[in-house]
Coordinates of C-alpha atoms and ligand atoms in Angstrom, one line a residue:
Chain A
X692 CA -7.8 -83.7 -63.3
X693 CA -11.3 -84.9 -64.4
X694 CA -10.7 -87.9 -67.0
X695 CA -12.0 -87.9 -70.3
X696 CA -15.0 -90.2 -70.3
X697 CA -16.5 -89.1 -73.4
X698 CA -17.4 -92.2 -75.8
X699 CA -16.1 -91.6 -79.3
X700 CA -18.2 -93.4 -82.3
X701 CA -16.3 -93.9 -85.6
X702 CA -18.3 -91.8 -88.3
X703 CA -17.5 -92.8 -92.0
X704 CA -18.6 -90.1 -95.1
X705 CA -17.6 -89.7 -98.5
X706 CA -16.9 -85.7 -98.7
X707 CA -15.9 -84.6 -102.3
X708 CA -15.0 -88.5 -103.5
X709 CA -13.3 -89.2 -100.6
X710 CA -13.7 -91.8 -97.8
X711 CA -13.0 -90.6 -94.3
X712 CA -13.6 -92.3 -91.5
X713 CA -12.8 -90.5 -87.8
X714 CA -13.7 -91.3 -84.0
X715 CA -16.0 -88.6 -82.4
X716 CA -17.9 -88.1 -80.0
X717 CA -21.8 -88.2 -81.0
X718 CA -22.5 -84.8 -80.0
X719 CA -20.2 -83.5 -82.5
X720 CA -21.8 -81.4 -85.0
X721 CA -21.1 -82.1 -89.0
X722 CA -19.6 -78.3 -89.2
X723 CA -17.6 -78.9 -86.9
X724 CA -16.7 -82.8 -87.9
X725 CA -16.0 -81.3 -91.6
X726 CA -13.7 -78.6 -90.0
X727 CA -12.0 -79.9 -87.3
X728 CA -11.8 -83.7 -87.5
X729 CA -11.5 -83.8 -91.6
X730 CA -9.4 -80.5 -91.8
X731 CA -12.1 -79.0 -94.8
X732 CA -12.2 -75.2 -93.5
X733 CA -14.1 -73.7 -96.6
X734 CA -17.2 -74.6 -94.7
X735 CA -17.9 -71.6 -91.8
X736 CA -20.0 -71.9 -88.8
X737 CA -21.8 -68.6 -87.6
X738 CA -25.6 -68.5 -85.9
X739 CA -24.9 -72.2 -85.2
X740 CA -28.4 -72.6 -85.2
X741 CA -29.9 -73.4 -88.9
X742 CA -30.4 -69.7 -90.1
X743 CA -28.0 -67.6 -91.5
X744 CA -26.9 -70.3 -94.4
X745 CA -23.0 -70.0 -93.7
X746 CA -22.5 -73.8 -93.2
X747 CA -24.7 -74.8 -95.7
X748 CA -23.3 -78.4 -97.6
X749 CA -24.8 -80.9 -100.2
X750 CA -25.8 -83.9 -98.0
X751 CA -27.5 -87.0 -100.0
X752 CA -28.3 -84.8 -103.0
X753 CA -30.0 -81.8 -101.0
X754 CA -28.2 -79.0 -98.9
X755 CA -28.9 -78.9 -95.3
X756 CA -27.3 -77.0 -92.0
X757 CA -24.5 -78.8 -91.4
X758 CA -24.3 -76.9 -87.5
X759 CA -27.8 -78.6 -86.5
X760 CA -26.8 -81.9 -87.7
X761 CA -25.0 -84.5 -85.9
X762 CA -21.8 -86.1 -87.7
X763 CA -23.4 -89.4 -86.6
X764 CA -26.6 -88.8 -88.8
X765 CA -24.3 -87.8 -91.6
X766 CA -22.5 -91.4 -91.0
X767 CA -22.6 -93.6 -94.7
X768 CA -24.0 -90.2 -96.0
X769 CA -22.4 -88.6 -99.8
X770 CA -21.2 -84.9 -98.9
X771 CA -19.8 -81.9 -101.1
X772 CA -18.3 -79.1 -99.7
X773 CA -17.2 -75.7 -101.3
X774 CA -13.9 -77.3 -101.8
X775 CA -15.7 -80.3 -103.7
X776 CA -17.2 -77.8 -106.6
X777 CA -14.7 -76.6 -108.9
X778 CA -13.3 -79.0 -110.8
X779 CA -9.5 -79.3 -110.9
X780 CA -8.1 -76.4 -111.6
X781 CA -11.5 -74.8 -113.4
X782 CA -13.7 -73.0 -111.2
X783 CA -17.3 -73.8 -111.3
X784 CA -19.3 -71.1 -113.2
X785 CA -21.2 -70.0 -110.0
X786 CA -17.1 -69.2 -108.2
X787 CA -16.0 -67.5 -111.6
X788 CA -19.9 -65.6 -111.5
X789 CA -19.7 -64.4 -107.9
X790 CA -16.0 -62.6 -108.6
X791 CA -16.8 -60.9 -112.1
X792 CA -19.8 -59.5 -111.0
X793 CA -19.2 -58.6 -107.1
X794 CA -21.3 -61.7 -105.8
X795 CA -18.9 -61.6 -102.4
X796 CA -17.0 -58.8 -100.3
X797 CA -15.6 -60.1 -97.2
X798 CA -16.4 -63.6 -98.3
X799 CA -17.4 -65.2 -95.3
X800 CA -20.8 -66.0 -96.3
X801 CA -20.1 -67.1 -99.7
X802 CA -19.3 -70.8 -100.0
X803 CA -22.6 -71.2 -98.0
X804 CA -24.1 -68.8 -101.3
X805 CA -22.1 -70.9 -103.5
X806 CA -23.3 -74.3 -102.4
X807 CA -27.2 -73.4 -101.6
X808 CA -27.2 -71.7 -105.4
X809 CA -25.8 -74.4 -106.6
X810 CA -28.5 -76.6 -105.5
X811 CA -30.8 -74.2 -107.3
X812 CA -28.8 -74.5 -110.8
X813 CA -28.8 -78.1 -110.8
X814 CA -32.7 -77.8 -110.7
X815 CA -33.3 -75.2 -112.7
X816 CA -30.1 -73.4 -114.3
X817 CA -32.7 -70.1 -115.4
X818 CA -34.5 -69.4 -112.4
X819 CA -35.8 -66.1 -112.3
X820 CA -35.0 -63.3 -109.7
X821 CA -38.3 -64.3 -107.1
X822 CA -37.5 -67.9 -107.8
X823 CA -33.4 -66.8 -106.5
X824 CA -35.1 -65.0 -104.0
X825 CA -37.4 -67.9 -102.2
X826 CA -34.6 -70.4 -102.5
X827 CA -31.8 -68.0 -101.3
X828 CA -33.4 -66.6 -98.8
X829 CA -31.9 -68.8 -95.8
X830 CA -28.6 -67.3 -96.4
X831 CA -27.8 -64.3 -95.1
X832 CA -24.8 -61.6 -96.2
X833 CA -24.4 -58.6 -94.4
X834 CA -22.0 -56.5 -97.2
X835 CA -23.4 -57.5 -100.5
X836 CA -26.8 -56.2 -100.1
X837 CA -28.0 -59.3 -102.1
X838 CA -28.6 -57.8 -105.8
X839 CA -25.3 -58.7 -106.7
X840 CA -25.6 -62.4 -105.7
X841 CA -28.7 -62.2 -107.7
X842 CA -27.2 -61.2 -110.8
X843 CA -24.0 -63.4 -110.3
X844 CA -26.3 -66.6 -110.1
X845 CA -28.8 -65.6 -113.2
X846 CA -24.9 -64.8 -115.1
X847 CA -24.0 -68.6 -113.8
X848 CA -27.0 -69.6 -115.2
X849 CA -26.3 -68.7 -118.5
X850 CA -22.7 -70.3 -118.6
X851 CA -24.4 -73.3 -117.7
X852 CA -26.9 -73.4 -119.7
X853 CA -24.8 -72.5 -122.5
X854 CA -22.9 -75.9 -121.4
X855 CA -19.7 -74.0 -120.0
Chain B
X1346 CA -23.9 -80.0 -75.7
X1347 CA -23.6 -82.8 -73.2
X1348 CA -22.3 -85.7 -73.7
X1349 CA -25.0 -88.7 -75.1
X1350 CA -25.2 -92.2 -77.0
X1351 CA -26.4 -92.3 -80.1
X1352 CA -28.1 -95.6 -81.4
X1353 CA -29.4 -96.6 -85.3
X1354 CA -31.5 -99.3 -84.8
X1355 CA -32.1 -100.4 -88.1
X1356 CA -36.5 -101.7 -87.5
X1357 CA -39.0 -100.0 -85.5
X1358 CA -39.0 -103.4 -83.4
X1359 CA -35.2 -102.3 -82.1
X1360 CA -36.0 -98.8 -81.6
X1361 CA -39.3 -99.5 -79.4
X1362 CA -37.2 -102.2 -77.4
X1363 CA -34.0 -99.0 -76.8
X1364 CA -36.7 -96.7 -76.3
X1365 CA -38.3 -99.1 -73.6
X1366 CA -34.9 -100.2 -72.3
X1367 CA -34.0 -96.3 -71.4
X1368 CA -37.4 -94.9 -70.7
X1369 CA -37.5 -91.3 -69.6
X1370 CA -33.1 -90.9 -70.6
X1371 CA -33.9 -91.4 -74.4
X1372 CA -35.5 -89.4 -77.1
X1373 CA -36.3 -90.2 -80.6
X1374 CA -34.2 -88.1 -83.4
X1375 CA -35.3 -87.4 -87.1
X1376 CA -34.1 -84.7 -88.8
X1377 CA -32.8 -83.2 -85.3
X1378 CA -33.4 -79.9 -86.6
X1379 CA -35.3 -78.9 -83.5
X1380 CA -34.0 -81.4 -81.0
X1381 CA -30.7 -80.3 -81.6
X1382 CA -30.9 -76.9 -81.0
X1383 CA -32.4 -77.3 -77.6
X1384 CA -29.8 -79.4 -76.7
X1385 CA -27.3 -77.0 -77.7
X1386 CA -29.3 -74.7 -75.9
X1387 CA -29.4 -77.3 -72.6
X1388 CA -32.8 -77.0 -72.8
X1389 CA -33.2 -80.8 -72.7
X1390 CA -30.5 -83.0 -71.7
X1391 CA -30.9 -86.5 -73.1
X1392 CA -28.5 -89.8 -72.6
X1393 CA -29.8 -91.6 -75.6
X1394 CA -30.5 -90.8 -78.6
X1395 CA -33.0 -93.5 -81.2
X1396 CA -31.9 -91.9 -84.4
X1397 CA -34.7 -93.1 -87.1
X1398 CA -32.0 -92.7 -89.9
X1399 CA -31.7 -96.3 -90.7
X1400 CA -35.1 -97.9 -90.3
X1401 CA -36.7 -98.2 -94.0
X1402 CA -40.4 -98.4 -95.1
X1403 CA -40.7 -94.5 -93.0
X1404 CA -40.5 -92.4 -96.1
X1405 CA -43.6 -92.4 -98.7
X1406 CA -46.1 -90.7 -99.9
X1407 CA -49.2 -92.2 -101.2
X1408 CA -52.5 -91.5 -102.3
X1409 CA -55.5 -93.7 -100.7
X1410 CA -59.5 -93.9 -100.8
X1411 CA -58.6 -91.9 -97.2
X1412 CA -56.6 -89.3 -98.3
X1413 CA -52.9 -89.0 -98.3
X1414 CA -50.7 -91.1 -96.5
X1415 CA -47.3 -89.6 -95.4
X1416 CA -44.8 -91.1 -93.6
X1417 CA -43.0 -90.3 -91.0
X1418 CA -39.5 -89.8 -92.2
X1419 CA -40.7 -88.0 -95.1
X1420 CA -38.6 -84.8 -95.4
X1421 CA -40.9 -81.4 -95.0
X1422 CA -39.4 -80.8 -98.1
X1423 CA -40.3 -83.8 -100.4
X1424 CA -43.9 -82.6 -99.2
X1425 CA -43.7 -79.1 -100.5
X1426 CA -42.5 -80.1 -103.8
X1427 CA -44.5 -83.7 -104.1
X1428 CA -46.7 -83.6 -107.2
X1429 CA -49.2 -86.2 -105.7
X1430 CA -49.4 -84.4 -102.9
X1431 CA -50.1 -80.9 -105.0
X1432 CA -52.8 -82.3 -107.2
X1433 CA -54.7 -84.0 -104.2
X1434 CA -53.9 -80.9 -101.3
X1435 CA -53.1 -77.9 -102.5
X1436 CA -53.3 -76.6 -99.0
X1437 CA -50.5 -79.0 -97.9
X1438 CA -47.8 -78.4 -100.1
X1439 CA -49.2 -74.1 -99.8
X1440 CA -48.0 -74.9 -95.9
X1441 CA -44.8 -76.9 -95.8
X1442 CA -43.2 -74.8 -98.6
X1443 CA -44.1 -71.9 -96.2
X1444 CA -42.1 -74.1 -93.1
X1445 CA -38.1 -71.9 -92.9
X1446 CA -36.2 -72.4 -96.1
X1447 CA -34.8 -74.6 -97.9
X1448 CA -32.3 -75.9 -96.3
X1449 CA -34.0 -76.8 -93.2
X1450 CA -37.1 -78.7 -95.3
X1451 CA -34.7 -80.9 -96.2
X1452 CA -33.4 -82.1 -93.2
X1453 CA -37.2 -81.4 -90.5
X1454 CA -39.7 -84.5 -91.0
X1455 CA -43.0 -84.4 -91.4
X1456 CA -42.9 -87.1 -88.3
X1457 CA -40.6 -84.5 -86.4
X1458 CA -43.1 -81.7 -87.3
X1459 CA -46.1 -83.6 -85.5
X1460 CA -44.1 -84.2 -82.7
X1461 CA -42.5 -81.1 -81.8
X1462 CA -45.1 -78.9 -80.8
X1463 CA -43.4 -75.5 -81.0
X1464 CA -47.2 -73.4 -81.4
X1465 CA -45.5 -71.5 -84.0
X1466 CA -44.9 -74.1 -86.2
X1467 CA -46.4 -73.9 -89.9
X1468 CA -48.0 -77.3 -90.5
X1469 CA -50.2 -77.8 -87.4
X1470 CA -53.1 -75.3 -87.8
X1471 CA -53.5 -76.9 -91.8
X1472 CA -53.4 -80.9 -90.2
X1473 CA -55.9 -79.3 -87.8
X1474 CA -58.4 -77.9 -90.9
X1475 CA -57.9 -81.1 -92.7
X1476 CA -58.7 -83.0 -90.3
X1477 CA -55.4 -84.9 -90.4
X1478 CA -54.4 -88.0 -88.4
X1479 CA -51.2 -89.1 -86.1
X1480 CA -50.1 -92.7 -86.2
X1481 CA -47.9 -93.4 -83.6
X1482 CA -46.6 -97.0 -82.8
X1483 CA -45.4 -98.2 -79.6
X1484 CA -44.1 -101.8 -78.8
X1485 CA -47.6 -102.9 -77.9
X1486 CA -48.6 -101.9 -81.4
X1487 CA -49.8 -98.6 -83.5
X1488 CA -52.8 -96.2 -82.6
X1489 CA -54.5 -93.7 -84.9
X1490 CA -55.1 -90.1 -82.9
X1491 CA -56.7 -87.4 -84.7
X1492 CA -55.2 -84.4 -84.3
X1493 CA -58.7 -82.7 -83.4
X1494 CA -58.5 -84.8 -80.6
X1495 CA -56.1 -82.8 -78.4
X1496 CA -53.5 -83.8 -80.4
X1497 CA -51.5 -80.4 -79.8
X1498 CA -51.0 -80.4 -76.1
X1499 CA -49.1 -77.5 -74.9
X1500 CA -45.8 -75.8 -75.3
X1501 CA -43.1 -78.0 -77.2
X1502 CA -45.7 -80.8 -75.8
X1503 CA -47.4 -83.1 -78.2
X1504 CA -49.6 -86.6 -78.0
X1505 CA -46.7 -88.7 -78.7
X1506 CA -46.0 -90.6 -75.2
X1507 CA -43.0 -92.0 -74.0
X1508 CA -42.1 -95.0 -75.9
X1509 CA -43.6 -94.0 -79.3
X1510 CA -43.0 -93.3 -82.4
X1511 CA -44.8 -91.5 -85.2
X1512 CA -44.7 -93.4 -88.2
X1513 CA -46.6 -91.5 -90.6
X1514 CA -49.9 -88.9 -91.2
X1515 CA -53.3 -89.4 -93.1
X1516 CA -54.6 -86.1 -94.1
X1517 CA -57.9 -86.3 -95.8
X1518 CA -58.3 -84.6 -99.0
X1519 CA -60.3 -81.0 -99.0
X1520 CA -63.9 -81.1 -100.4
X1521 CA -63.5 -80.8 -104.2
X1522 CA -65.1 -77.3 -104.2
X1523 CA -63.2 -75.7 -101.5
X1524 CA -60.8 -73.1 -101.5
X1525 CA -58.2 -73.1 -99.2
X1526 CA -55.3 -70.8 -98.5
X1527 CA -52.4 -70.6 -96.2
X1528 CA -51.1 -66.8 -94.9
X1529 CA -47.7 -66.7 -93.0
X1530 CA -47.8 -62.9 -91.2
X1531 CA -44.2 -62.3 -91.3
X1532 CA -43.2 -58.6 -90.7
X1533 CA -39.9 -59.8 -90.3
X1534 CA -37.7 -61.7 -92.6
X1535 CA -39.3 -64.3 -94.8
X1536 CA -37.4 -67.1 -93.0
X1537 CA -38.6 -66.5 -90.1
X1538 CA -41.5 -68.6 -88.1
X1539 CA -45.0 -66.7 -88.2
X1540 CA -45.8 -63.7 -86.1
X1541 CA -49.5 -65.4 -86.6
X1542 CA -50.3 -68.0 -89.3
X1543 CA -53.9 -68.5 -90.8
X1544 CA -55.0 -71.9 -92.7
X1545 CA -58.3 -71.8 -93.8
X1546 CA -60.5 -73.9 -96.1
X1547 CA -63.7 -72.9 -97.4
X1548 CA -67.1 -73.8 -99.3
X1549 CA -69.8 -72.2 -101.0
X1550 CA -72.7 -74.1 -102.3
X1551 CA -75.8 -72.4 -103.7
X1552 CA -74.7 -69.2 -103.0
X1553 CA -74.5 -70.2 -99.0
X1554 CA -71.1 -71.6 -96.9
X1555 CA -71.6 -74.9 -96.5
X1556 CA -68.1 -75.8 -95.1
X1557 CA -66.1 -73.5 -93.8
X1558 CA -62.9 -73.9 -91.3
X1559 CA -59.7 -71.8 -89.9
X1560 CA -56.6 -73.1 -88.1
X1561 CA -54.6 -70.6 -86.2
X1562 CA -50.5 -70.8 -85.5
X1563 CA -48.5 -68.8 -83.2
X1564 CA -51.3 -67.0 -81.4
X1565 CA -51.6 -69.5 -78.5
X1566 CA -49.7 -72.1 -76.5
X1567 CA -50.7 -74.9 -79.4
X1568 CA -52.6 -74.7 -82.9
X1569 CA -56.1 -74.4 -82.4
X1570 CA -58.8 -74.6 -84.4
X1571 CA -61.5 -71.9 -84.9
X1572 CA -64.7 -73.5 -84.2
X1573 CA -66.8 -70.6 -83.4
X1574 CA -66.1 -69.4 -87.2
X1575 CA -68.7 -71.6 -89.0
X1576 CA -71.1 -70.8 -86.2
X1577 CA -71.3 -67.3 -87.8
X1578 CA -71.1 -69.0 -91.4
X1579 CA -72.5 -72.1 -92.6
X1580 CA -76.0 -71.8 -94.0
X1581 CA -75.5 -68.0 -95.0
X1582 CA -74.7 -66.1 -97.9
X1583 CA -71.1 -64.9 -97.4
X1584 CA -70.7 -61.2 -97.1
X1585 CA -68.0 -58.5 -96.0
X1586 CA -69.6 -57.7 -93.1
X1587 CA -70.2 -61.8 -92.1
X1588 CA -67.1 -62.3 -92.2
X1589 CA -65.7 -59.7 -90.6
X1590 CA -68.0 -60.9 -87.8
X1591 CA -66.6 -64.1 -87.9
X1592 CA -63.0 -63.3 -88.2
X1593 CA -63.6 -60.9 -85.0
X1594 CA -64.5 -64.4 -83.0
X1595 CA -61.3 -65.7 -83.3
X1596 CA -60.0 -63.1 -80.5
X1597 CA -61.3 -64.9 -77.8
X1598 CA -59.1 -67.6 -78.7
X1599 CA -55.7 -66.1 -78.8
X1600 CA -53.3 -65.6 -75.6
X1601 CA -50.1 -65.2 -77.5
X1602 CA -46.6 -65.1 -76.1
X1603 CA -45.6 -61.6 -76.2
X1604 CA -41.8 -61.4 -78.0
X1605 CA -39.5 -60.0 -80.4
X1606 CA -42.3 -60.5 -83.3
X1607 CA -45.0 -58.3 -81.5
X1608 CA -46.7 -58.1 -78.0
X1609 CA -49.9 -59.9 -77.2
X1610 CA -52.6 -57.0 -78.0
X1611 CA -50.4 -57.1 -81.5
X1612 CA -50.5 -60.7 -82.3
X1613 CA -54.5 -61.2 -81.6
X1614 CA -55.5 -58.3 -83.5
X1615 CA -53.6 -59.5 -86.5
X1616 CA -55.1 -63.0 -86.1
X1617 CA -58.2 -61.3 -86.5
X1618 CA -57.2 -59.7 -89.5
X1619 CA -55.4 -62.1 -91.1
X1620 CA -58.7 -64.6 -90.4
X1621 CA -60.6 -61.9 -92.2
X1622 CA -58.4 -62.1 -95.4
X1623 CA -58.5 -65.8 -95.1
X1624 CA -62.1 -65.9 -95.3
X1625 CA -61.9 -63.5 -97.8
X1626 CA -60.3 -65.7 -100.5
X1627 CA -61.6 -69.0 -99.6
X1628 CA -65.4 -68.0 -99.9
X1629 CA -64.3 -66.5 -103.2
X1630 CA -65.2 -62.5 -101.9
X1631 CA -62.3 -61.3 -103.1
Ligands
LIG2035 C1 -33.7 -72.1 -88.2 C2 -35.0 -72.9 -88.2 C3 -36.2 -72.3 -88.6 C4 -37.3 -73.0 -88.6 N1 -38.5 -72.4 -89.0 C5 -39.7 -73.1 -89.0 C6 -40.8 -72.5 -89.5 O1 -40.9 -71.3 -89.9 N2 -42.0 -73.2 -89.5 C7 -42.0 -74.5 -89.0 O2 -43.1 -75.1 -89.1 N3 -40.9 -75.1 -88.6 C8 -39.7 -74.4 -88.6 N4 -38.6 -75.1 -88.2 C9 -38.6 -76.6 -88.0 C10 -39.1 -76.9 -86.6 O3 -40.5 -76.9 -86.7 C11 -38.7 -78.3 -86.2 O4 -37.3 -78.2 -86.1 C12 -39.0 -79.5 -87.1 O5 -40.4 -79.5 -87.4 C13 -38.7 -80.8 -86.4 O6 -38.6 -81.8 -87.3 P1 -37.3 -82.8 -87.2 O7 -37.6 -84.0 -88.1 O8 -36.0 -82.1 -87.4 O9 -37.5 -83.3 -85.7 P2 -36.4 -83.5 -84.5 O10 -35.6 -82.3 -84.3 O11 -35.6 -84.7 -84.8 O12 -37.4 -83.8 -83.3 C14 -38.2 -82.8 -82.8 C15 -39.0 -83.4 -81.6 O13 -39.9 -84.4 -82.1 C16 -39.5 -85.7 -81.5 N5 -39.6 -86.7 -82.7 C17 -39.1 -86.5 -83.9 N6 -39.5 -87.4 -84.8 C18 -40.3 -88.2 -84.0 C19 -41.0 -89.4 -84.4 N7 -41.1 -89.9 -85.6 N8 -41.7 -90.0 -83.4 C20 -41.8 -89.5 -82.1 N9 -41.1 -88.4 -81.8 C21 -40.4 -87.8 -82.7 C22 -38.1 -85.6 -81.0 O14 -37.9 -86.5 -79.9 C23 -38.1 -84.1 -80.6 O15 -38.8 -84.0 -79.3 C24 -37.4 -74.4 -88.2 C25 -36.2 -75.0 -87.8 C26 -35.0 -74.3 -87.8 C27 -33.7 -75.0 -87.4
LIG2036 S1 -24.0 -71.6 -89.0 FE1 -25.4 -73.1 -89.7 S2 -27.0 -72.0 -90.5 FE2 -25.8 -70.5 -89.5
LIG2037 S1 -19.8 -61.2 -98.4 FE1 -19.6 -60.5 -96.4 S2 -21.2 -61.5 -95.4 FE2 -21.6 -61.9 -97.5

């Protein structure tokens, strides 16, 4: 038996309003902090290398990769998650958009969809479809075939410009 | 991904003095979007890590009788979508809005950027038409490089030596007549780094070029800039058939990495075209 020499740091975030703090070791990756150590499994992992979008999560304000970031640079950081944007019980327009007009099949791609076009509605709530295109276009879905997020973000769009 | 510390010195004075108490085992960190990757990929192993997270006074951008002044832990991002830096350098915020997607803008640095070196990377061949400087400070004190000046080394190799740190850019501002453009050749997916890249900048005087310049991405083992194009140029009266002889100059500067995005005889004849639409637009031919 080898012994576990691995130095653990404590790491401290706020994700959705709430304080965690947890020891790890500095090369774990925020995906996997969010997953593992805080028990917050909305967020998926899948390229594990910045491009297909699936971890995407609000860090500071902006979205980022949460699988080529360490937890360590997240330390003192302000993070929401997927489970972080509906609030209470009422779904956020962009969760009720993406089920009435088809926005997700297998679903494994789509709280990285949710949170990156989220981060585009906060901007600029009637962005048109090349404007959805250019900002969505670092997250990939392999059943939706895309128009259908398109649509269910412009139909967000309206809600929330409508104010709910 | 082995095992490593991880330090936040909170001044450049306590990073210089980690980075000179570890030497060759540390490595600087910004946005760690490319450092991370390779060392998930264990294509660096490093035992220290200087994260610049918590040193303040890294991230501006500001406007000077020299240009623009960017720091170093400005986020690729803030860049593309700064209004200074749009109304002074078009061609600049053209580039970095062109660097991945969103996502990753808003982690990479534009200190990160300078450092890397990946010859594929979208803001080198632009700091090399602009003319755009490196400051890097060491514990000994800053130096200004121009990155002209070899700054692009080789693969993944850059002029930042062991020790320093890159604290910020100046990139002089284009000539107030020039037209400049930025074309990112990607067959592929529009996230995707550049199967070549083309940033040019261009001026026409009195009916002759008077200024004209091309940077070249992904078709070499660094940026490089494209001397030999004002050669065929400057002091003429830009034509088709000029330019076409110009653009077909830049071949004998590409020796692309043959890959997944095209083999070499590919990549160098779409520099050449690509140069050729550059020069197209900037000396207004279009
Ligand atoms: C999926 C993906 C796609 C990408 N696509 C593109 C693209 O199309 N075009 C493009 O241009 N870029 C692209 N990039 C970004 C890539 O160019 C680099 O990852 C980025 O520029 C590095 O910036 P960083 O701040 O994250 O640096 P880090 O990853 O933190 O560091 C990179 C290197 O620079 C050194 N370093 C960093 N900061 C400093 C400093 N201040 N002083 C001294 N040394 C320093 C590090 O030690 C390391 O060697 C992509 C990245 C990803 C993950
Ligand atoms: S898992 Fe992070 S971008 Fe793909
Ligand atoms: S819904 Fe299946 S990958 Fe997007």
């Amino acid at each position: 038996m080898t012994q576990d020499t691995t130095v653990r740091v404590p790491v401290t975030v706020t994700v959705n309003g709430t304080e965690y703090t947890a020891e790890v070791p500095p090369r774990r990756t925020l995906v996997d902090f969010i997953r593992y150590d805080l028990g917050l499994t909305g967020t998926k992992e899948a390229c594990s290398v910045g491009v297909c979008g699936i971890c995407t999560v609000e860090m500071g304000g902006v979205i980022v990769s949460s699988c080529i970031l360490l937890a360590v640079q997240a330390s003192g950081s302000q993070i929401t998650t997927i489970e972080g944007v509906a609030d209470g019980e009422k779904l956020h327009p962009l969760q009720e958009a993406f089920m009435n007009y088809g926005g997700f099949q297998c679903g494994i791609c789509t709280p990285g969809q949710i949170m990156a076009s989220r981060a585009l509605l906060e901007q600029n709530p009637d962005p048109t479809e090349d404007e959805i295109k250019d900002w969505m276009m670092g997250n990939l879905c392999r059943c939706t075939g895309y128009y259908k997020i398109i649509e269910s973000i412009q139909k967000a769009g309206e809600v929330i410009r409508l104010g709910n | 991904m082995r095992d490593f510390q991880f330090h936040t010195p909170s001044t450049l004075a306590e990073a210089h003095s980690l980075l000179s108490d570890y030497g060759e085992e540390a490595r600087v960190i910004s946005g760690g979007t490319g450092l991370i990757n390779m060392m998930k990929q264990d294509l660096i192993y490093v035992d220290h890590l200087v994260s610049l997270q918590n040193i303040d006074g890294l991230n501006y951008i500001r406007s000077t009788g020299e240009g623009l002044q960017i720091g170093g832990r400005t986020t690729q991002q803030e860049v593309a979508t700064s209004g200074v830096v749009h109304e002074n350098n078009p061609l600049l915020t053209e580039t970095y809005g062109e660097v991945a997607t969103v996502r990753v803008r808003n982690a990479a640095t534009v200190g990160g950027g300078v450092a890397h070196g990946d010859p594929a990377q979208d803001p080198p061949p632009t700091l090399l038409v602009l003319d755009a400087s490196v400051h890097a400070a060491s514990k000994d004190g800053e130096r200004t490089v121009k990155v002209r000046d070899g700054w692009f080394v080789d693969y993944y190799t850059t002029g930042v030596e062991e020790g320093e740190i890159v604290t910020g850019i100046t990139v002089p501002a284009a000539p107030a007549n020039a037209k400049t453009t930025y074309i990112k050749f990607l067959p592929r997916t529009a996230d995707d780094y550049p199967t070549v890249a083309v940033s040019a900048l261009g001026v026409v005087d009195g009916g002759v070029v008077t200024d004209v310049r091309v940077g070249l991405g992904a078709v070499n083992s660094t940026a490089v800039l494209a001397e030999s194009v004002a050669g065929v140029l400057v002091g003429k009266e830009p034509t088709a058939d000029l330019v076409r002889e110009a653009a077909e100059t830049v071949r004998d500067l590409c020796a692309p990495t043959p890959d997944f995005r095209g083999s070499a005889e590919y990549k160098t004849d779409m520099a050449v075209v690509f140069t050729r639409r550059a020069l197209t637009r900037v000396l207004g031919l279009e």
